[in-house]
Short mmCIF file of C-alpha atoms in Angstrom, two decimals:
data_model
loop_
_atom_site.label_atom_id
_atom_site.label_comp_id
_atom_site.label_asym_id
_atom_site.label_seq_id
_atom_site.Cartn_x
_atom_site.Cartn_y
_atom_site.Cartn_z
CA MET A 23 10.01 32.72 6.89
CA ASP A 24 7.02 30.71 5.45
CA SER A 25 7.15 26.92 5.89
CA GLN A 26 6.16 26.58 2.25
CA THR A 27 9.35 28.26 1.04
CA VAL A 28 11.72 27.39 3.78
CA SER A 29 13.31 24.48 1.94
CA ARG A 30 14.36 26.78 -0.96
CA HIS A 31 17.21 27.69 1.40
CA ALA A 32 18.12 24.06 2.01
CA THR A 33 20.51 22.43 -0.27
CA GLU A 34 22.01 19.05 -0.96
CA PRO A 35 25.68 19.37 -1.56
CA ASP A 36 26.10 20.48 -5.13
CA ALA A 37 22.38 21.20 -5.68
CA PRO A 38 20.48 24.36 -4.92
CA THR A 39 16.84 23.44 -4.55
CA ALA A 40 13.40 24.96 -4.62
CA GLY A 41 10.80 24.48 -1.87
CA THR A 42 8.32 22.42 -3.82
CA LEU A 43 8.25 19.02 -5.37
CA LYS A 44 8.60 18.94 -9.14
CA PRO A 45 5.20 20.03 -10.58
CA ASN A 46 3.62 18.62 -13.71
CA ALA A 47 5.76 15.52 -13.58
CA LEU A 48 2.97 12.89 -13.43
CA GLY A 49 -0.26 12.21 -15.33
CA VAL A 50 -3.09 9.83 -14.57
CA LEU A 51 -1.19 6.81 -15.80
CA GLY A 52 1.97 7.67 -13.91
CA ILE A 53 0.16 7.99 -10.67
CA LEU A 54 -1.85 4.82 -11.46
CA PHE A 55 1.46 2.79 -11.85
CA PHE A 56 2.64 3.98 -8.46
CA VAL A 57 -0.70 2.89 -6.85
CA LEU A 58 -0.62 -0.49 -8.63
CA SER A 59 2.94 -1.02 -7.66
CA ALA A 60 2.07 -0.32 -3.89
CA GLN A 61 -0.52 -3.10 -4.23
CA ALA A 62 2.01 -5.51 -5.76
CA PRO A 63 -0.74 -7.37 -7.61
CA LEU A 64 1.16 -10.63 -8.06
CA THR A 65 2.19 -10.61 -4.33
CA GLY A 66 -1.44 -9.91 -3.36
CA ILE A 67 -2.76 -12.77 -5.50
CA ALA A 68 0.03 -15.24 -4.69
CA GLY A 69 0.25 -14.38 -0.99
CA ALA A 70 -3.30 -13.54 0.08
CA ALA A 71 -5.56 -15.52 -2.34
CA PRO A 72 -4.47 -19.13 -1.11
CA ILE A 73 -5.02 -18.11 2.58
CA ALA A 74 -8.32 -16.48 1.81
CA VAL A 75 -9.62 -19.48 -0.16
CA ALA A 76 -8.37 -22.08 2.37
CA LEU A 77 -9.36 -20.30 5.64
CA GLY A 78 -12.00 -17.90 4.47
CA ASN A 79 -15.10 -18.55 2.29
CA GLY A 80 -13.46 -20.92 -0.30
CA PRO A 81 -14.78 -20.24 -3.82
CA GLY A 82 -16.61 -17.16 -2.50
CA VAL A 83 -13.38 -15.20 -2.25
CA PRO A 84 -13.99 -13.22 -5.46
CA ALA A 85 -17.22 -11.76 -3.85
CA ALA A 86 -15.10 -10.68 -0.89
CA TYR A 87 -12.91 -8.59 -3.27
CA LEU A 88 -16.00 -6.94 -4.60
CA VAL A 89 -17.21 -6.12 -1.10
CA ALA A 90 -13.73 -4.67 -0.16
CA GLY A 91 -13.71 -2.68 -3.44
CA LEU A 92 -17.17 -1.22 -2.62
CA VAL A 93 -16.00 -0.08 0.82
CA ILE A 94 -12.85 1.51 -0.62
CA LEU A 95 -14.90 3.14 -3.41
CA LEU A 96 -17.16 4.77 -0.77
CA PHE A 97 -14.21 6.00 1.14
CA SER A 98 -12.64 7.38 -2.14
CA VAL A 99 -15.70 9.64 -2.75
CA GLY A 100 -14.94 11.73 0.33
CA PHE A 101 -11.23 11.31 -0.11
CA VAL A 102 -11.38 12.79 -3.62
CA ALA A 103 -13.76 15.55 -2.43
CA MET A 104 -11.20 16.57 0.12
CA GLY A 105 -8.40 16.38 -2.40
CA ARG A 106 -10.02 19.07 -4.57
CA HIS A 107 -9.49 21.52 -1.80
CA VAL A 108 -6.31 20.22 -0.14
CA VAL A 109 -3.27 19.34 -2.25
CA ASP A 110 -0.27 18.25 -0.13
CA ALA A 111 2.24 15.44 -0.19
CA GLY A 112 1.32 14.60 3.41
CA ALA A 113 -2.16 13.59 2.34
CA PHE A 114 -3.50 11.66 5.35
CA TYR A 115 -2.26 13.89 8.13
CA THR A 116 -3.10 17.01 6.22
CA TYR A 117 -6.77 15.83 5.53
CA ILE A 118 -7.21 14.58 9.11
CA GLY A 119 -5.82 17.80 10.50
CA LYS A 120 -8.24 19.88 8.43
CA GLY A 121 -11.31 18.21 9.95
CA LEU A 122 -10.24 16.85 13.37
CA GLY A 123 -7.65 19.45 14.37
CA ARG A 124 -4.00 19.94 14.02
CA THR A 125 -3.12 17.78 16.97
CA THR A 126 -4.95 14.79 15.72
CA GLY A 127 -3.59 15.41 12.29
CA THR A 128 0.01 15.53 13.45
CA GLY A 129 -0.57 12.40 15.58
CA SER A 130 -1.80 10.58 12.49
CA ALA A 131 1.32 11.59 10.59
CA GLY A 132 3.40 9.38 12.82
CA LEU A 133 0.86 6.51 12.27
CA ALA A 134 1.03 6.96 8.50
CA LEU A 135 4.78 6.87 8.55
CA PHE A 136 4.66 3.82 10.77
CA ALA A 137 2.28 2.13 8.25
CA TYR A 138 4.33 2.85 5.19
CA CYS A 139 7.65 1.99 6.77
CA THR A 140 6.52 -1.33 8.30
CA ILE A 141 4.76 -2.49 5.08
CA GLN A 142 8.02 -1.71 3.17
CA ALA A 143 10.09 -3.57 5.73
CA ALA A 144 7.71 -6.51 5.41
CA MET A 145 8.17 -6.62 1.65
CA TYR A 146 11.88 -6.39 2.18
CA GLY A 147 11.73 -9.58 4.18
CA LEU A 148 9.78 -11.51 1.59
CA TYR A 149 11.78 -10.00 -1.28
CA GLY A 150 15.16 -10.95 0.34
CA ALA A 151 14.00 -14.57 0.89
CA ILE A 152 12.69 -14.88 -2.71
CA VAL A 153 15.67 -13.37 -4.35
CA SER A 154 18.12 -15.40 -2.18
CA GLY A 155 16.35 -18.55 -3.30
CA LEU A 156 16.32 -17.54 -6.98
CA VAL A 157 19.97 -16.68 -7.02
CA ALA A 158 20.98 -19.90 -5.32
CA THR A 159 18.82 -22.00 -7.64
CA HIS A 160 20.04 -20.40 -10.91
CA THR A 161 23.75 -19.63 -10.09
CA GLY A 162 24.64 -21.68 -6.99
CA LEU A 163 25.53 -18.54 -5.13
CA ASP A 164 23.96 -19.03 -1.63
CA LEU A 165 23.96 -15.76 0.37
CA PRO A 166 21.76 -14.76 3.30
CA TRP A 167 18.50 -13.05 2.57
CA TRP A 168 19.58 -9.78 4.18
CA VAL A 169 22.51 -9.35 1.77
CA TRP A 170 20.09 -8.87 -1.12
CA THR A 171 17.68 -6.79 0.99
CA LEU A 172 20.47 -4.32 1.99
CA ALA A 173 21.73 -4.19 -1.63
CA THR A 174 18.25 -3.36 -2.79
CA MET A 175 17.87 -0.56 -0.33
CA ALA A 176 20.80 1.13 -1.97
CA VAL A 177 19.12 0.67 -5.39
CA VAL A 178 15.81 1.95 -4.01
CA GLN A 179 17.52 5.06 -2.57
CA ALA A 180 19.17 5.82 -5.91
CA LEU A 181 15.96 5.43 -7.90
CA GLY A 182 14.11 7.58 -5.38
CA ALA A 183 16.66 10.35 -5.67
CA ALA A 184 16.58 10.06 -9.49
CA GLY A 185 13.14 11.66 -9.47
CA VAL A 186 9.49 10.64 -9.64
CA GLU A 187 9.47 10.28 -13.43
CA MET A 188 12.26 7.76 -13.32
CA GLY A 189 10.51 5.79 -10.61
CA ALA A 190 7.23 5.78 -12.69
CA LYS A 191 9.11 4.41 -15.71
CA VAL A 192 10.77 1.62 -13.76
CA LEU A 193 7.46 0.71 -12.05
CA ALA A 194 5.63 0.75 -15.38
CA VAL A 195 7.77 -2.12 -16.69
CA PHE A 196 7.34 -4.24 -13.61
CA VAL A 197 3.62 -3.65 -13.15
CA LEU A 198 2.85 -4.35 -16.85
CA ALA A 199 4.81 -7.57 -16.68
CA GLU A 200 2.93 -9.03 -13.65
CA PHE A 201 -0.46 -7.57 -14.72
CA SER A 202 -0.09 -9.00 -18.18
CA ILE A 203 0.57 -12.63 -17.28
CA LEU A 204 -2.18 -12.73 -14.65
CA SER A 205 -4.64 -10.86 -16.87
CA VAL A 206 -3.95 -13.17 -19.86
CA PHE A 207 -4.30 -16.29 -17.74
CA ALA A 208 -7.69 -14.97 -16.38
CA LEU A 209 -8.95 -14.03 -19.75
CA VAL A 210 -7.88 -17.25 -21.45
CA THR A 211 -9.68 -19.16 -18.74
CA LEU A 212 -12.69 -17.04 -19.06
CA PHE A 213 -13.09 -17.33 -22.79
CA LYS A 214 -12.56 -21.10 -22.81
CA GLY A 215 -15.38 -21.39 -20.39
CA GLY A 216 -13.57 -21.99 -17.12
CA GLY A 217 -12.08 -25.13 -15.73
CA PRO A 218 -13.38 -28.72 -15.08
CA GLU A 219 -16.65 -27.38 -13.50
CA GLY A 220 -17.13 -24.40 -15.87
CA LEU A 221 -17.02 -20.79 -14.78
CA GLY A 222 -18.90 -21.33 -11.60
CA LEU A 223 -20.32 -17.87 -11.50
CA ALA A 224 -22.86 -18.73 -8.79
CA ASP A 225 -20.29 -20.68 -6.80
CA SER A 226 -18.20 -17.50 -6.44
CA PHE A 227 -20.61 -14.59 -6.48
CA SER A 228 -23.97 -15.73 -5.02
CA PRO A 229 -25.00 -14.44 -1.61
CA SER A 230 -24.72 -17.99 -0.08
CA ALA A 231 -21.18 -18.43 -1.51
CA ALA A 232 -20.10 -15.05 -0.26
CA LEU A 233 -21.37 -15.83 3.28
CA ASP A 234 -20.15 -19.47 3.40
CA GLY A 235 -17.32 -20.56 5.76
CA ALA A 236 -15.46 -17.54 7.37
CA PRO A 237 -16.28 -14.64 5.15
CA GLY A 238 -14.68 -12.30 7.57
CA VAL A 239 -11.31 -13.75 6.96
CA ALA A 240 -11.68 -13.41 3.16
CA VAL A 241 -12.82 -9.79 3.40
CA MET A 242 -9.88 -9.06 5.79
CA PHE A 243 -7.44 -10.32 3.19
CA ALA A 244 -9.19 -8.61 0.33
CA VAL A 245 -9.00 -5.20 2.10
CA ALA A 246 -5.37 -5.84 2.87
CA SER A 247 -4.82 -6.32 -0.88
CA MET A 248 -6.17 -2.89 -1.58
CA PHE A 249 -3.47 -1.25 0.56
CA GLY A 250 -1.77 1.61 -1.27
CA PHE A 251 -4.52 3.18 -3.42
CA GLU A 252 -4.45 6.37 -1.30
CA ALA A 253 -0.98 7.15 -2.80
CA THR A 254 -2.88 9.10 -5.57
CA ALA A 255 -3.19 12.08 -3.29
CA ILE A 256 0.42 11.94 -2.08
CA TYR A 257 1.57 12.75 -5.64
CA GLY A 258 -0.90 15.72 -5.95
CA GLU A 259 1.89 18.26 -5.86
CA GLU A 260 3.71 16.46 -8.65
CA ALA A 261 0.64 15.83 -10.82
CA ARG A 262 -0.55 17.66 -13.90
CA GLU A 263 -3.73 19.50 -12.95
CA PRO A 264 -4.04 17.72 -9.67
CA ARG A 265 -7.73 18.73 -9.22
CA LYS A 266 -8.55 16.53 -12.22
CA THR A 267 -5.71 14.10 -12.25
CA VAL A 268 -5.92 12.86 -8.70
CA PRO A 269 -9.66 12.10 -8.73
CA ARG A 270 -9.31 10.31 -12.02
CA ALA A 271 -6.33 8.31 -10.93
CA THR A 272 -8.12 7.46 -7.63
CA TYR A 273 -11.28 6.14 -9.12
CA LEU A 274 -9.45 4.30 -11.89
CA ALA A 275 -7.06 2.75 -9.34
CA VAL A 276 -10.01 1.42 -7.21
CA ALA A 277 -11.91 0.14 -10.29
CA VAL A 278 -8.91 -1.56 -11.81
CA VAL A 279 -7.69 -3.23 -8.67
CA THR A 280 -11.14 -4.36 -7.64
CA GLY A 281 -11.85 -5.83 -11.07
CA PHE A 282 -8.47 -7.40 -11.38
CA PHE A 283 -8.48 -9.15 -7.99
CA ALA A 284 -12.01 -10.34 -8.43
CA LEU A 285 -11.48 -11.63 -11.90
CA VAL A 286 -8.09 -13.32 -11.36
CA SER A 287 -9.32 -14.98 -8.07
CA TRP A 288 -12.49 -16.24 -9.84
CA MET A 289 -10.51 -17.71 -12.68
CA LEU A 290 -8.04 -19.34 -10.22
CA ILE A 291 -10.91 -21.02 -8.41
CA SER A 292 -12.52 -21.94 -11.69
CA SER A 293 -9.34 -23.52 -12.94
CA TYR A 294 -9.41 -26.05 -10.01
CA GLY A 295 -13.19 -26.35 -9.92
CA ALA A 296 -15.24 -24.69 -7.11
CA SER A 297 -15.67 -27.90 -5.29
CA LYS A 298 -11.89 -28.59 -5.19
CA ALA A 299 -10.34 -25.12 -4.85
CA THR A 300 -10.44 -24.96 -1.01
CA ALA A 301 -8.69 -28.31 -0.67
CA ALA A 302 -6.04 -27.42 -3.19
CA ALA A 303 -5.28 -24.12 -1.45
CA GLY A 304 -5.05 -25.85 1.84
CA LYS A 305 -2.72 -28.50 0.48
CA ALA A 306 -0.46 -25.75 -1.03
CA LEU A 307 -0.33 -23.94 2.38
CA GLU A 308 0.40 -27.15 4.23
CA GLY A 309 3.26 -27.84 1.87
CA GLY A 310 4.80 -24.46 2.67
CA ASP A 311 4.30 -23.15 -0.88
CA GLY A 312 1.01 -21.14 -0.98
CA ALA A 313 2.12 -19.41 -4.14
CA GLY A 314 2.05 -22.79 -5.85
CA PHE A 315 -1.73 -22.66 -5.61
CA VAL A 316 -1.55 -19.65 -8.11
CA PHE A 317 1.56 -20.71 -10.15
CA ALA A 318 0.44 -24.24 -10.92
CA PRO A 319 -2.69 -23.48 -13.08
CA ILE A 320 -0.81 -20.74 -14.93
CA ALA A 321 2.12 -23.02 -15.74
CA ALA A 322 -0.40 -25.71 -16.77
CA ASP A 323 -1.94 -23.32 -19.32
CA PHE A 324 1.20 -21.60 -20.56
CA GLY A 325 3.84 -24.27 -20.19
CA GLY A 326 6.93 -24.74 -18.03
CA TRP A 327 8.43 -21.35 -18.80
CA ALA A 328 5.64 -19.64 -16.83
CA GLY A 329 6.74 -21.66 -13.79
CA GLU A 330 10.19 -20.21 -14.15
CA VAL A 331 9.13 -16.62 -14.89
CA LEU A 332 6.51 -16.23 -12.13
CA PRO A 333 8.86 -16.45 -9.11
CA VAL A 334 11.00 -13.73 -10.92
CA LEU A 335 7.95 -11.59 -11.40
CA LEU A 336 7.02 -12.14 -7.80
CA ALA A 337 10.49 -10.64 -6.87
CA THR A 338 9.96 -7.70 -9.26
CA SER A 339 6.38 -7.22 -7.90
CA LEU A 340 7.84 -6.80 -4.40
CA PHE A 341 10.65 -4.51 -5.64
CA ALA A 342 7.97 -2.28 -7.23
CA GLY A 343 6.07 -2.13 -3.98
CA ILE A 344 9.12 -1.33 -2.05
CA LEU A 345 9.97 1.59 -4.30
CA THR A 346 6.61 2.91 -4.11
CA PHE A 347 6.39 2.88 -0.35
CA HIS A 348 9.89 4.53 -0.27
CA ASN A 349 8.48 7.37 -2.31
CA SER A 350 5.32 7.69 -0.26
CA ALA A 351 7.21 7.80 3.03
CA ASN A 352 9.81 10.21 1.95
CA ARG A 353 7.16 12.58 0.81
CA TYR A 354 5.49 12.36 4.17
CA LEU A 355 8.79 13.22 5.84
CA PHE A 356 9.33 16.08 3.38
CA SER A 357 5.91 17.48 4.02
CA LEU A 358 6.35 17.23 7.83
CA GLY A 359 9.65 19.13 7.52
CA ARG A 360 8.04 21.76 5.40
CA ASP A 361 5.28 22.17 8.00
CA ARG A 362 7.99 22.47 10.69
CA LEU A 363 6.94 19.33 12.42
CA LEU A 364 10.34 17.73 11.74
CA PRO A 365 13.73 19.43 11.26
CA LEU A 366 13.93 21.76 8.29
CA ARG A 367 16.63 19.65 6.75
CA MET A 368 13.97 17.16 5.87
CA CYS A 369 12.92 19.59 3.13
CA ARG A 370 16.05 19.33 1.08
CA LEU A 371 15.56 18.45 -2.57
CA ASN A 372 18.22 17.49 -5.07
CA ARG A 373 18.56 18.81 -8.65
CA ARG A 374 15.75 16.59 -9.84
CA HIS A 375 13.37 18.02 -7.15
CA ALA A 376 13.24 14.68 -5.42
CA PRO A 377 13.23 14.66 -1.53
CA TRP A 378 16.92 14.07 -0.76
CA THR A 379 17.27 14.11 3.07
CA ALA A 380 13.84 12.58 3.56
CA GLY A 381 14.79 9.79 1.15
CA CYS A 382 18.00 9.10 3.12
CA VAL A 383 15.98 9.07 6.45
CA GLN A 384 13.45 6.73 5.02
CA THR A 385 16.13 4.26 3.91
CA ALA A 386 17.69 4.47 7.28
CA LEU A 387 14.36 3.67 8.94
CA ALA A 388 14.01 0.67 6.67
CA ALA A 389 17.39 -0.62 7.75
CA LEU A 390 16.56 -0.11 11.36
CA LEU A 391 13.42 -2.15 11.00
CA VAL A 392 15.01 -4.93 8.98
CA VAL A 393 18.50 -5.34 10.49
CA PRO A 394 17.37 -6.61 14.00
CA PHE A 395 15.56 -9.51 12.38
CA ALA A 396 18.74 -10.37 10.46
CA LEU A 397 21.00 -10.14 13.58
CA ALA A 398 18.46 -12.38 15.54
CA GLY A 399 18.42 -14.94 12.72
CA LYS A 400 14.70 -14.78 12.39
CA ASP A 401 12.85 -16.20 9.35
CA PRO A 402 12.17 -13.18 7.13
CA VAL A 403 8.86 -14.49 5.87
CA LEU A 404 7.39 -15.97 9.06
CA THR A 405 8.30 -12.95 11.18
CA LEU A 406 9.44 -9.82 9.34
CA PHE A 407 6.86 -10.25 6.47
CA SER A 408 3.97 -11.61 8.39
CA TRP A 409 4.27 -9.39 11.56
CA PHE A 410 4.81 -6.06 9.86
CA SER A 411 2.34 -6.59 6.95
CA GLY A 412 -0.39 -7.17 9.60
CA VAL A 413 0.57 -4.13 11.65
CA ALA A 414 0.68 -2.00 8.56
CA VAL A 415 -2.76 -2.95 7.42
CA LEU A 416 -4.32 -2.24 10.86
CA ALA A 417 -2.53 1.11 11.01
CA MET A 418 -3.69 1.99 7.53
CA MET A 419 -7.32 1.17 8.18
CA LEU A 420 -7.35 3.32 11.23
CA LEU A 421 -6.06 6.17 9.08
CA TYR A 422 -8.88 5.49 6.57
CA LEU A 423 -11.46 5.63 9.32
CA LEU A 424 -9.99 8.89 10.71
CA THR A 425 -9.91 10.42 7.28
CA SER A 426 -13.59 9.47 6.56
CA VAL A 427 -14.70 11.08 9.76
CA SER A 428 -12.48 14.20 9.02
CA VAL A 429 -14.08 14.55 5.54
CA VAL A 430 -17.67 14.78 7.12
CA VAL A 431 -16.48 17.22 9.84
CA PHE A 432 -14.52 19.38 7.43
CA PHE A 433 -17.32 19.87 4.92
CA ARG A 434 -19.95 20.45 7.64
CA ARG A 435 -17.69 23.24 8.93
CA ALA A 436 -16.22 24.75 5.74
CA ARG A 437 -19.17 24.28 3.36
CA LEU A 438 -16.86 24.38 0.31
CA ASP A 439 -18.75 21.52 -1.27
CA THR A 440 -22.40 21.06 -0.48
CA ARG A 441 -23.04 17.79 -2.32
CA PRO A 442 -24.58 15.40 0.26
CA TRP A 443 -23.45 12.19 -1.42
CA ASN A 444 -19.79 13.33 -1.77
CA THR A 445 -19.31 14.96 1.58
CA LEU A 446 -21.63 13.10 3.96
CA ILE A 447 -23.43 9.98 2.82
CA ALA A 448 -20.61 8.18 1.00
CA PRO A 449 -17.91 9.12 3.61
CA ALA A 450 -20.20 8.01 6.41
CA LEU A 451 -21.01 4.72 4.75
CA GLY A 452 -17.27 4.23 3.97
CA ALA A 453 -16.44 4.92 7.63
CA LEU A 454 -18.94 2.23 8.72
CA GLY A 455 -17.47 -0.22 6.27
CA ILE A 456 -13.89 0.44 7.38
CA ALA A 457 -14.98 0.22 11.05
CA GLY A 458 -16.33 -3.21 10.11
CA ALA A 459 -13.07 -4.14 8.39
CA ILE A 460 -11.00 -3.09 11.46
CA TRP A 461 -13.16 -5.29 13.64
CA LEU A 462 -12.61 -8.24 11.30
CA ILE A 463 -8.84 -7.53 11.24
CA LEU A 464 -8.69 -7.47 15.10
CA ALA A 465 -10.85 -10.59 15.33
CA ASN A 466 -8.50 -12.52 12.98
CA PHE A 467 -5.31 -10.76 13.66
CA THR A 468 -3.48 -13.91 14.76
CA THR A 469 -4.36 -15.52 11.51
CA LEU A 470 -3.28 -12.41 9.52
CA ILE A 471 0.19 -12.38 11.01
CA GLY A 472 0.57 -16.18 11.14
CA GLY A 473 1.85 -15.93 14.71
CA GLU A 474 0.84 -16.58 18.32
CA ARG A 475 -1.75 -14.78 20.36
CA THR A 476 0.90 -13.07 22.54
CA THR A 477 2.71 -11.82 19.50
CA ALA A 478 -0.46 -10.66 17.97
CA LEU A 479 -1.42 -8.74 21.07
CA TRP A 480 1.87 -6.84 21.23
CA LEU A 481 1.77 -6.08 17.62
CA THR A 482 -1.87 -4.73 17.80
CA LEU A 483 -0.95 -2.55 20.72
CA SER A 484 1.86 -0.92 18.75
CA VAL A 485 -0.71 0.85 16.62
CA PRO A 486 -2.46 2.80 19.28
CA VAL A 487 0.91 3.35 21.00
CA VAL A 488 2.36 4.96 17.96
CA MET A 489 -0.81 7.15 17.51
CA GLY A 490 -0.68 8.07 21.20
CA LEU A 491 3.01 9.12 20.94
CA GLY A 492 2.14 11.21 18.01
CA LEU A 493 -0.59 13.00 19.84
CA VAL A 494 1.60 13.65 22.84
CA ALA A 495 4.37 15.02 20.57
CA ALA A 496 1.85 17.20 18.83
CA ARG A 497 0.61 18.68 22.03
CA VAL A 498 4.07 19.27 23.51
CA ARG A 499 5.00 21.02 20.21
CA GLY A 500 1.83 23.19 20.28
CA ARG A 501 2.55 24.26 23.82
CA ALA A 502 6.14 25.18 22.96
CA ALA A 503 4.87 27.20 19.99
CA ASP A 504 2.31 29.00 22.12
CA GLY A 505 4.92 29.71 24.79
#
């Protein structure tokens, strides 16, 4: 029985299912909303920008976003070229397997799942803390953060089971809300000529500004903010005309995200004045409210209501990211089951052609990652969010690197596409840029996780350990199949 059709025989109670995800369910904009939700733009700005400004290159942070966007764009050229010939919900491990061999591909599948599940768990930690604070402030109901986190897991499971179109509609509302308020603030500041020191174009984008201070830290956080754009390929099976839709969605996502982060961070710095922005960001971080660096100028422009709305939008931004990573991870699990790398039950789909068993397993994995922190009484922001977000970024960058190398090898071997720029030059340049980003992440990993050196070491080692375990499992499975 073919692995592509095996799940047609697997059924959720009450629901006979087919062996493929629902086709023609998403267009370019639908996929784009999933990508933008994964990047949680308000979370990226409110969480990363203050640290990048205070500890990185100060007013030169917008240039770091442009550099990160260029690296991701170079990676995307080869990623898209591969996507024209390989359409699968297990994007990374399938792409890597095509170029570097099935064993390496299977090993990378475990790393991809690790990355998606840990970043989702990190978001659950920050989300629980924010929602707990909001509810206590506005209603007086003071419940532990993990209560809201576990309740949200049930909601995410239900939305994931409701189908990819429902998820896209929910995400569209949240993404438009956070994008709108940040974009309006940036445009208003731009058109009124900036803050007290003007727009400060040279202060943010000149080579000297970009290289001032610790540019590596800024680039590291900028790259981390791009996390999630690769989801375009994961939804290839559910896209309308995937050979056209996925490339368009990928390039559009990279362009929108790069432009958005560069513009908003530039206008934030301008609103304080380039000479004062670094000190303001440092003061906000010292006070334990880094997001205040972002929220204060927006509230000053729009009035007190903005200060009330922004924390709520930060919570919905995190919820959108959580739902997106749930969908990404369960499609990986589904694809692994269909390829017989996991039990066939993982292929079960419900009546809406949404991964049913894979969704339940993903939710269980999220609970397994989050609950120990709750039982130990750990701070969900300083430990769960900080630790797992750092690990996830490192794991994902390694996947980007392996994918870039795989693209070059695949097209040198298969000769399905002979365009040098798309299949050799851009992927090779992207691989060099990503390798540089990995070096920066490793050099600044303690800063990234906000922890101690010993903690940073153990978390860093978890990435090669997971990859190694995946490779061992793949080899064992291969020998068993040959036997």
